[in-house]
Coordinates of N, CA and C in Angstrom, one line a residue:
X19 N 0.9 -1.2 0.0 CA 0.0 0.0 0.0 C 0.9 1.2 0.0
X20 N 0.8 2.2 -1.0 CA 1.2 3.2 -0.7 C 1.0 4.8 0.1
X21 N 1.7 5.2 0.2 CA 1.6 6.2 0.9 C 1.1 7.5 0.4
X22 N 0.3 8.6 1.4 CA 0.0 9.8 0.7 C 1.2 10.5 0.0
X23 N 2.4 10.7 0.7 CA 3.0 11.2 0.3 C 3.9 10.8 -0.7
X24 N 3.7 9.4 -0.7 CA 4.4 8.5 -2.4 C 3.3 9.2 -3.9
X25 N 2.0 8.6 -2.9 CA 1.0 9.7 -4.0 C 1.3 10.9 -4.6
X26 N 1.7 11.5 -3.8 CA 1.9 13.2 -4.1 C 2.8 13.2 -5.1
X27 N 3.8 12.5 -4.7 CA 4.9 12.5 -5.1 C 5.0 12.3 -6.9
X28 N 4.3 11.0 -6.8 CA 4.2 10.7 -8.6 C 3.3 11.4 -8.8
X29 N 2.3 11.9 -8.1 CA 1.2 13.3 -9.4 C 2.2 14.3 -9.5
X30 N 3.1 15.0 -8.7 CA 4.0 16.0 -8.5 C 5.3 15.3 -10.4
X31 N 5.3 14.3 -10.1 CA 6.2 13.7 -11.1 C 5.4 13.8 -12.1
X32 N 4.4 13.4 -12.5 CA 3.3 13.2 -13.5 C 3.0 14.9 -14.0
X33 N 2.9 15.4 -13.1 CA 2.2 17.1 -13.7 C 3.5 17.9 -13.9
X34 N 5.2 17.3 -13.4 CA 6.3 18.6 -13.9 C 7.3 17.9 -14.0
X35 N 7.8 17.7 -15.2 CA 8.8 17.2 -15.7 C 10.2 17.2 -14.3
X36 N 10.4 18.0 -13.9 CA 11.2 18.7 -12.7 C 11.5 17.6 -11.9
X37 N 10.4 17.6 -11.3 CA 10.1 16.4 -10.2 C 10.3 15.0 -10.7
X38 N 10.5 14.6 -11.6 CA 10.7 13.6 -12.4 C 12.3 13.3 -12.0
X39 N 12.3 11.8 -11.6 CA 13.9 11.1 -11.1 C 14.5 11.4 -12.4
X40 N 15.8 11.7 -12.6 CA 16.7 11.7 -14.3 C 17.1 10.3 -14.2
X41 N 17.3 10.0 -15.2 CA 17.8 8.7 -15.4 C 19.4 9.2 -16.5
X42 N 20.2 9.2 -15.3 CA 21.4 9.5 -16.6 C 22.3 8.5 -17.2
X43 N 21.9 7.4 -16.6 CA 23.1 6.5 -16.7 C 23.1 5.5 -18.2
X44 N 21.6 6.0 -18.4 CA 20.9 5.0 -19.9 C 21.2 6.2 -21.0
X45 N 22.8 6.2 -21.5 CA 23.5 7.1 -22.5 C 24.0 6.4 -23.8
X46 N 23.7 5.5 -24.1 CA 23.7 4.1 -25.3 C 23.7 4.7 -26.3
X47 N 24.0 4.9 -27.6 CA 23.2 5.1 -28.5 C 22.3 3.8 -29.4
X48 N 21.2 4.4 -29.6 CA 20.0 3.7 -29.9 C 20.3 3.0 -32.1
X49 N 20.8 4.0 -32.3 CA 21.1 4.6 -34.1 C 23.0 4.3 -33.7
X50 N 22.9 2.6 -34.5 CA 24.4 2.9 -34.8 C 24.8 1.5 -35.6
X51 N 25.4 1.2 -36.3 CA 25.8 0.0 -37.4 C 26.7 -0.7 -37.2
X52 N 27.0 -1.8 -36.4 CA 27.7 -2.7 -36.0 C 28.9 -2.1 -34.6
X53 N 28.2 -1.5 -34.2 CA 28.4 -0.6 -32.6 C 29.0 0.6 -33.1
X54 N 29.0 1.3 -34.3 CA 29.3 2.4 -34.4 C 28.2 3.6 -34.9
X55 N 28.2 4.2 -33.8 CA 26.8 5.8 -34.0 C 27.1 6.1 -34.9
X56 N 26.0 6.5 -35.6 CA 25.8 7.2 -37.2 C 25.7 8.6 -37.0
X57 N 25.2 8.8 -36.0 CA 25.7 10.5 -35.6 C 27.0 11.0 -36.1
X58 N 27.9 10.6 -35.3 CA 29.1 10.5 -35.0 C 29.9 10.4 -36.1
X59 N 29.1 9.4 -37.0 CA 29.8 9.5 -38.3 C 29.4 10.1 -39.3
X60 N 28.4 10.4 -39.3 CA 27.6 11.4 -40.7 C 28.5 12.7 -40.1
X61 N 28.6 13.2 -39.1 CA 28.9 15.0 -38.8 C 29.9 15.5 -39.2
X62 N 31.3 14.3 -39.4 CA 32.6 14.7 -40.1 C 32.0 15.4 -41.4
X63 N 31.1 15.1 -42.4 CA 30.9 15.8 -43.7 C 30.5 16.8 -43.7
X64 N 29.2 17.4 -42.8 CA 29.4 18.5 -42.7 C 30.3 19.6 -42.3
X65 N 30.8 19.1 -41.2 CA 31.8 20.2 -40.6 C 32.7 20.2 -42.1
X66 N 33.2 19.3 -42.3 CA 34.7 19.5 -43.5 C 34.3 20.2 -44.9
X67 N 32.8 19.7 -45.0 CA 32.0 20.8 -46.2 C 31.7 22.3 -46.1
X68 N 31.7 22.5 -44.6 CA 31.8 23.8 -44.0 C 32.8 24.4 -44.4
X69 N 33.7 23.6 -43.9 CA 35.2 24.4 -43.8 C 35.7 24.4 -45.7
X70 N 35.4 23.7 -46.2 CA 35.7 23.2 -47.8 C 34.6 24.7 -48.5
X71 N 33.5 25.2 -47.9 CA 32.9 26.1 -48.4 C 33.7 27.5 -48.0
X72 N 34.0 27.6 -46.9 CA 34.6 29.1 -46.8 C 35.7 29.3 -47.4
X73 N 36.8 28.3 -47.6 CA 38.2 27.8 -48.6 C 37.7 28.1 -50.2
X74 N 36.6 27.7 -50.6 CA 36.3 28.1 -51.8 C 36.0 29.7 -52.2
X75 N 35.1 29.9 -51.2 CA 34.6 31.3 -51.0 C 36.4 32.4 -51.3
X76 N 37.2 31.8 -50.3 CA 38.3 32.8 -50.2 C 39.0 32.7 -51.4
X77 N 39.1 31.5 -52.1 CA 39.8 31.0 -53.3 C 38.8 32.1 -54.7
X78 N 37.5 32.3 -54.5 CA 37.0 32.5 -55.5 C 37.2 34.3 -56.1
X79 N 37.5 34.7 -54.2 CA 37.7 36.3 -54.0 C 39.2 36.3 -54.9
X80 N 39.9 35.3 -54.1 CA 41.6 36.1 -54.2 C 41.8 35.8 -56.1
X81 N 40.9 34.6 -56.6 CA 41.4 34.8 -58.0 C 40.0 35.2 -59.1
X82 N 38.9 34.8 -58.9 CA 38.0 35.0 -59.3 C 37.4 34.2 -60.3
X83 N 38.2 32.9 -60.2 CA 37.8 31.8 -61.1 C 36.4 31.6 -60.4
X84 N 35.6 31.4 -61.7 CA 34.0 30.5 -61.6 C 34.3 29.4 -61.0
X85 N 35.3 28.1 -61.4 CA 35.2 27.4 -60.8 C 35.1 27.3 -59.0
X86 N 35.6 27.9 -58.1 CA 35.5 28.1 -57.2 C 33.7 28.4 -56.3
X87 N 33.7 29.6 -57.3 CA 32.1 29.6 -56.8 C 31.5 28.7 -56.9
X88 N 31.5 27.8 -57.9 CA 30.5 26.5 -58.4 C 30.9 25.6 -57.4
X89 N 32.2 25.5 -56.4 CA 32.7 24.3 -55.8 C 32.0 24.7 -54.6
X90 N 32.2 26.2 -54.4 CA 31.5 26.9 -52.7 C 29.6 26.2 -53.0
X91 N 29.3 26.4 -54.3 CA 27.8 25.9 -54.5 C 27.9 24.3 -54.0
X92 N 28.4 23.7 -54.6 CA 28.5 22.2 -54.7 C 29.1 21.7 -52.8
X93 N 29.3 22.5 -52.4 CA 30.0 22.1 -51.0 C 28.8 22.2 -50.1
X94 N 28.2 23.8 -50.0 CA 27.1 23.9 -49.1 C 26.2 23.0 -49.1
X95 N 25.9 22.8 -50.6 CA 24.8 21.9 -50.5 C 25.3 20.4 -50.1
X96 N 25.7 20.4 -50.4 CA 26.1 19.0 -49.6 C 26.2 19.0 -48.2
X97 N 26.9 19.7 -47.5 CA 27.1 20.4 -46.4 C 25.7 20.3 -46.0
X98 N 24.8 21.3 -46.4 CA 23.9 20.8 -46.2 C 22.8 20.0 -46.0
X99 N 22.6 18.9 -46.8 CA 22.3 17.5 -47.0 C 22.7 16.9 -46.0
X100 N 24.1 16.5 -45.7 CA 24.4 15.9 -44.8 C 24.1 16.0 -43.6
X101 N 24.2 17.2 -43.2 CA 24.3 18.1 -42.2 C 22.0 17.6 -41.4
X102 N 21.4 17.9 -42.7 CA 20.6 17.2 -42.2 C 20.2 15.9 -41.9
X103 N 20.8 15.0 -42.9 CA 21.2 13.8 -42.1 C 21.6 13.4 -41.0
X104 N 22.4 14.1 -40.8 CA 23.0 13.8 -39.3 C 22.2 14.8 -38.0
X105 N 21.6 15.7 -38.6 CA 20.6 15.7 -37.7 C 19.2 15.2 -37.3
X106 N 18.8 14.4 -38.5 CA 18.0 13.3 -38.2 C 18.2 12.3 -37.2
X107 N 19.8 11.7 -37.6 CA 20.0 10.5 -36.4 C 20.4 11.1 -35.1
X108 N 20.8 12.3 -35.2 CA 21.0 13.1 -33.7 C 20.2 13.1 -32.4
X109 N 18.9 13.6 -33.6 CA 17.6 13.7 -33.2 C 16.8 13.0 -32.7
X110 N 17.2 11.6 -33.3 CA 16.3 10.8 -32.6 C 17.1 10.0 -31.5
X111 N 18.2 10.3 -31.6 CA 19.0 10.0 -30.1 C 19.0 10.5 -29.2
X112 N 18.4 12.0 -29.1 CA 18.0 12.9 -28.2 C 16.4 12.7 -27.4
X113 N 15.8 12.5 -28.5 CA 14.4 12.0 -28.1 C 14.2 10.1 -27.6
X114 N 15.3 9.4 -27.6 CA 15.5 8.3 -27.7 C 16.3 7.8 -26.5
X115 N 16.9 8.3 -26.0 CA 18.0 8.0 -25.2 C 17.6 8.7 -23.8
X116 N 16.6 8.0 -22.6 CA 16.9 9.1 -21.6 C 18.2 10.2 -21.0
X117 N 19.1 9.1 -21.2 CA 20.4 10.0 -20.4 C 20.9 11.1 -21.1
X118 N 20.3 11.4 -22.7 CA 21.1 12.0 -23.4 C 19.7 13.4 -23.1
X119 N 18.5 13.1 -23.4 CA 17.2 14.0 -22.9 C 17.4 14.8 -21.4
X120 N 17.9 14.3 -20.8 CA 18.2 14.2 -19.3 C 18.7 16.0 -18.9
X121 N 20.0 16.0 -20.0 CA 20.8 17.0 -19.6 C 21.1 18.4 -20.7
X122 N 20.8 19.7 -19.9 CA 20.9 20.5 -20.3 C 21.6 21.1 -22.1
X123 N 23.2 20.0 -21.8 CA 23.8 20.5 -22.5 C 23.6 20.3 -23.6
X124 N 22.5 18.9 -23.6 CA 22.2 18.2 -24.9 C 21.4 19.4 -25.6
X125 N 20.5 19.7 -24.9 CA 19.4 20.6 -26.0 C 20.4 21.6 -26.4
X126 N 20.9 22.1 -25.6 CA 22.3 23.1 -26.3 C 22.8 22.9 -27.3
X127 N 23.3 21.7 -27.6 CA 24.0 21.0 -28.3 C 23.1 21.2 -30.5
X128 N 21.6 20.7 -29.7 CA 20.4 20.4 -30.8 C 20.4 21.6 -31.1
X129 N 20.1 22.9 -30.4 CA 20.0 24.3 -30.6 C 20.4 24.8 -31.5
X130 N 21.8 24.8 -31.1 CA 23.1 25.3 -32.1 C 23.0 25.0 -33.4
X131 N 23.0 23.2 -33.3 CA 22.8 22.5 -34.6 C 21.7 23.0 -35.4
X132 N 20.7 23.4 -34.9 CA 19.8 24.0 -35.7 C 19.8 25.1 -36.3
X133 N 20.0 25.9 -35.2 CA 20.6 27.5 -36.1 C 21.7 27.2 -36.9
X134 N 22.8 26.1 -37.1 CA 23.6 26.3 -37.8 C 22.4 25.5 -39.0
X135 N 22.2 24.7 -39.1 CA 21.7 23.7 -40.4 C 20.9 25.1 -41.4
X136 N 20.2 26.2 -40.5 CA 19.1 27.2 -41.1 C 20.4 28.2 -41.6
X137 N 21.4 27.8 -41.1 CA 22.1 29.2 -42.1 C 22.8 28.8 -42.5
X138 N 23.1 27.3 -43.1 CA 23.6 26.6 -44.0 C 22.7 26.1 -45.4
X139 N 21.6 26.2 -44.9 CA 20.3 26.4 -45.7 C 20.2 27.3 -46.6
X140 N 20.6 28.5 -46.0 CA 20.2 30.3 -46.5 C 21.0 30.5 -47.4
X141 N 22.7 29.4 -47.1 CA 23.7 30.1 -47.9 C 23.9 29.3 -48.9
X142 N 23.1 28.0 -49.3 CA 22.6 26.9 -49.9 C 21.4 27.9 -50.6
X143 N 20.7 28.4 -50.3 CA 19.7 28.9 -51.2 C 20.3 30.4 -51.6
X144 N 20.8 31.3 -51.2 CA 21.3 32.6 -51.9 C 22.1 32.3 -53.0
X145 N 22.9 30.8 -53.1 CA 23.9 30.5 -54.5 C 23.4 29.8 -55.1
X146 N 21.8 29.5 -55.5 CA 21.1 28.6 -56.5 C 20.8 29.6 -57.3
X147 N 20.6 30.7 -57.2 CA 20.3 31.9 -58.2 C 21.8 32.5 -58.7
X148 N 22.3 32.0 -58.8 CA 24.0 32.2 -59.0 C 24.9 32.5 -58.4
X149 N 25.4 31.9 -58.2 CA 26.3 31.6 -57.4 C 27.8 31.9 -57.7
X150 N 28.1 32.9 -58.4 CA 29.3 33.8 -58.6 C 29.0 35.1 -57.9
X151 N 27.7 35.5 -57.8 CA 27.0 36.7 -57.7 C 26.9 36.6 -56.0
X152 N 26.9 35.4 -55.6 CA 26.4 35.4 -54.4 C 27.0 35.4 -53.5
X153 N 28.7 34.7 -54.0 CA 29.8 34.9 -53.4 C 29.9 36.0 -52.3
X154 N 30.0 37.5 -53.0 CA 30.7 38.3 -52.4 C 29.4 39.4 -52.4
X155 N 29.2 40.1 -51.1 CA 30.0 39.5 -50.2 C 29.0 38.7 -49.0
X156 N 27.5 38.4 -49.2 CA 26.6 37.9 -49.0 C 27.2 36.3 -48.6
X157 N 28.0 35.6 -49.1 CA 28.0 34.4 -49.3 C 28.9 33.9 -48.2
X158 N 30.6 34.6 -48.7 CA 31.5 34.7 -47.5 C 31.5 35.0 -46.3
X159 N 30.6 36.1 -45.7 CA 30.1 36.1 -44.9 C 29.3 35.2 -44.3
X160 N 28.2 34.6 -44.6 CA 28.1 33.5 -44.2 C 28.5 32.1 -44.0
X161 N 29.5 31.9 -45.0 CA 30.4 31.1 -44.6 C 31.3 31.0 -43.5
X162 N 31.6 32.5 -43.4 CA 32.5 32.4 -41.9 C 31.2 32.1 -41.1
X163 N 30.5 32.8 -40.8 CA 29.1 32.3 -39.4 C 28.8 31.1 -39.3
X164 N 28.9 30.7 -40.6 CA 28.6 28.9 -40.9 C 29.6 28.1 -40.0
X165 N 31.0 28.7 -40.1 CA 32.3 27.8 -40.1 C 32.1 28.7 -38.3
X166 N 31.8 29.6 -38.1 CA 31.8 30.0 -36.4 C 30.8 29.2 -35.4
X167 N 29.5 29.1 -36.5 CA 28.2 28.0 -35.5 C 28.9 26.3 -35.6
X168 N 29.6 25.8 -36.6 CA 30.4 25.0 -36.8 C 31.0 24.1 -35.5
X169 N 32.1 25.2 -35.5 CA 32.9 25.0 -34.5 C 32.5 25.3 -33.0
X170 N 31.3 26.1 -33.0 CA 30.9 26.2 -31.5 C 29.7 25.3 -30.7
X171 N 28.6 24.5 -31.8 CA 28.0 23.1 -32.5 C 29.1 22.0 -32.4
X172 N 30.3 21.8 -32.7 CA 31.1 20.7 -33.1 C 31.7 20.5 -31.0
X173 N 32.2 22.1 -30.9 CA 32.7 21.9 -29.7 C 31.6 21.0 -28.3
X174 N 30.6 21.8 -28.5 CA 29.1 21.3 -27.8 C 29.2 19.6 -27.9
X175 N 28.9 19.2 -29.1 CA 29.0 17.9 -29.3 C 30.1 17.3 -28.8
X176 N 31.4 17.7 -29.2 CA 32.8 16.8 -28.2 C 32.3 16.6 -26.7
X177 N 32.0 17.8 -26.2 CA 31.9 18.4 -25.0 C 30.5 16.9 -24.7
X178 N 29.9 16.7 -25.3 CA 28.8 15.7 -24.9 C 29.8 14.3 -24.5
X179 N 30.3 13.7 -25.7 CA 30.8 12.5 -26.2 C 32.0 12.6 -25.3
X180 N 33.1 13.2 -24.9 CA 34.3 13.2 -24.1 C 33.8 13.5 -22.5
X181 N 33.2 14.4 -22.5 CA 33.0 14.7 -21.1 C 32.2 13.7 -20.4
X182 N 30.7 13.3 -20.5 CA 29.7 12.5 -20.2 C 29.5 11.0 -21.1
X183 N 30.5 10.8 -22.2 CA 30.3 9.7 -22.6 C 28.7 9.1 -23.3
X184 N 28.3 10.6 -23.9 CA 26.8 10.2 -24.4 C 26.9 9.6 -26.1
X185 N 26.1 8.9 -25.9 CA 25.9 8.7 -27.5 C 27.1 7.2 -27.9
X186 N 27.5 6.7 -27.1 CA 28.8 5.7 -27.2 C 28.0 3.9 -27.1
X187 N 28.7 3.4 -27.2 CA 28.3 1.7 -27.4 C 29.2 1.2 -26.6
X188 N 28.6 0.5 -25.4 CA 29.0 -0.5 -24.2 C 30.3 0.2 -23.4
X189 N 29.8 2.0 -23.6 CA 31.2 2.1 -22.7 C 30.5 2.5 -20.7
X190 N 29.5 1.8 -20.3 CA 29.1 2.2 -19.1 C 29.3 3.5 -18.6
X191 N 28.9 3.6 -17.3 CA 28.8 5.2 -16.8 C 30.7 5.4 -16.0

């Protein structure tokens, strides 16, 4: 028989997430292909397509070859393809994984990623209408922001996987 105060307790649990025990220790990932997370492995393309887009960008300034612009085109988008790829399987590791739902840093982590994917998006759609034109200085510019959400999105993520060990296969708490 339980108690009033056990009662209380789970309606208190039941009506505010707050009150709710964390469960951190369940950090597995759910999404991975013969024990290796597909997170983890899709995000190298983006980030390096990132960085491969603002290299082009600067390549297209300093000489002004078309090719370059068409490679800054061909990069983002991929960049961003991937980039949502790998936010798919992110995603559902987030919503999937109590220990990973659990903690602050994760939604942080999803946040970032999203504002970056939306302005990898923008700089993906400004160079469909031409993309020599879009370069400068509309384009570059957002390439660096891209390559700054990038790296402050990529650091977030280490900061998950090194620090707390989330998103990993049979490495316990």
């Amino acid at each position: 028989m339980t108690s009033t105060h056990d009662q209380r307790r789970q309606r208190d649990a039941d009506l505010d997430p707050l009150h709710t025990p964390q469960t951190l220790d369940d950090k597995e990932t759910r999404i991975a292909i013969a024990g290796h997370p597909i997170h983890a492995m899709l995000v190298a393309f983006p980030i390096a397509l990132t960085v491969c887009t603002l290299g082009a960008d600067l390549f297209y300034w300093w000489t002004g070859d078309a090719f370059w612009a068409r490679a800054g085109l061909w990069a983002i988008g991929m960049g961003f393809l991937m980039g949502l790829a790998a936010g798919v399987s992110g995603t559902v590791e987030l919503l999937m994984v109590p220990g990973i739902r659990a903690r602050a840093a994760s939604w942080t982590h999803f946040t970032l990623a999203v504002v970056l994917l939306s302005m990898m998006g923008a700089n993906f759609g400004l160079r469909l209408s031409g993309f020599e034109q879009a370069v400068l200085p509309w384009g570059i510019l957002l390439s660096a922001l891209c390559l700054a959400f990038t790296g402050l999105t990529g650091w977030h993520g280490g900061k998950l996987v090194f620090d707390y060990q989330l998103g990993t296969v049979g490495k316990g708490s």
